[in-house]
C-alpha atoms as one frame of an Amber mdcrd trajectory, in Angstrom:
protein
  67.888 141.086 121.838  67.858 144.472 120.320  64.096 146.005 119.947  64.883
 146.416 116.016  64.650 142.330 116.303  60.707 142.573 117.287  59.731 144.645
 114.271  58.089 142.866 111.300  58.019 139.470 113.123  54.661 137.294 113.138
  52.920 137.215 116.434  50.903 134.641 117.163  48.951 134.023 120.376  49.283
 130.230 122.348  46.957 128.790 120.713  48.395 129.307 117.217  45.949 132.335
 116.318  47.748 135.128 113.634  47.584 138.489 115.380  49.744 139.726 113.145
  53.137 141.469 112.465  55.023 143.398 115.231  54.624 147.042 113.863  55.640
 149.122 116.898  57.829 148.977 120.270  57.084 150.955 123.464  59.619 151.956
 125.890  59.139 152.939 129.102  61.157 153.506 132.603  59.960 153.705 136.252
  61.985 156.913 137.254  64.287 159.767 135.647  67.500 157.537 136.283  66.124
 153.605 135.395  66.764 151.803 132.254  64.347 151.683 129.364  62.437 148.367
 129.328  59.934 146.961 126.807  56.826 148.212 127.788  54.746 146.969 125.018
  54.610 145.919 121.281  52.373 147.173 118.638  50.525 143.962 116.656  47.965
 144.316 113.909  47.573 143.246 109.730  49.065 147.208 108.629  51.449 149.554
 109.932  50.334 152.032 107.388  48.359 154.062 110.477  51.449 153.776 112.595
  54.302 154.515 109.671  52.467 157.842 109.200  51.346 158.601 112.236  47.863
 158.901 112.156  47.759 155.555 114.850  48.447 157.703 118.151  46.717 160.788
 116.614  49.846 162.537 116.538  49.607 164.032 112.392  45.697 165.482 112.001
  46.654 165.786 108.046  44.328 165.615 105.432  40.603 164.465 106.758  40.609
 161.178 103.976  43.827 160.135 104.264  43.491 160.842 107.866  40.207 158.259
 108.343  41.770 155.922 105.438  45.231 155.124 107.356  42.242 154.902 110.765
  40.300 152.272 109.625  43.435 150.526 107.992  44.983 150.353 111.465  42.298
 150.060 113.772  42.650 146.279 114.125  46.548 146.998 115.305  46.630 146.588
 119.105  49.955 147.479 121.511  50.555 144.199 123.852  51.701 144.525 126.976
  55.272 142.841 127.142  53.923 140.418 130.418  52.116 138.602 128.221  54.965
 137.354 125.852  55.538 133.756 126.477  58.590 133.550 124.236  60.600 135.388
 120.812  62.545 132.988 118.587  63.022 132.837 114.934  61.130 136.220 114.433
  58.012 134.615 115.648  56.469 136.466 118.734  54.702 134.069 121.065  51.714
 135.883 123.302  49.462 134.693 125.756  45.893 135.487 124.938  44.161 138.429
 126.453  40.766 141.038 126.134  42.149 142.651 122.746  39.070 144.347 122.797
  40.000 146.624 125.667  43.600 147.540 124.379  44.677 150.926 123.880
């Protein structure tokens, strides 16, 4: 599986719930000379926050269009890849968790 796979596919938790589409995928590695992994993906209704970069306050831009692509991604949450149960047929399988303390 390439990572490019994971983008735009649904992602739904066990019990069937719509979390969304898969709008972002975090690499990470445990030392200088270890592999990239899949550290997390990036769920939520809009990528519009993320696509411009206003989601991991990286562009401080224009003040409206600033808190307009904010509250369009604030529902977006990053899931930690241990809690993917399975990935077929662009369809992201999660297991439930506190979405309410993602960050």
């Amino acid at each position: 599986m390439k990572a490019t796979d994971l983008l735009g596919a649904e992602a739904v938790d066990t019990d069937g719930r719509r979390l969304g589409r898969v709008h972002d995928v975090r690499l990470a590695r445990s030392g200088q000379d270890a592999a990239w992994r899949i550290d997390a993906v990036v769920v939520g209704p809009s990528a519009l926050a993320y696509r411009l970069g206003y989601a991991e306050h990286v562009v401080d831009g224009p003040r409206l269009l600033a808190a307009l692509a904010c509250r369009l991604g604030r529902r977006n949450r990053p899931v930690p890849w241990a809690r993917v149960v399975s990935f077929r047929q662009r369809r992201l399988v999660v297991r439930p968790g506190d979405e309410r303390s993602a960050s």
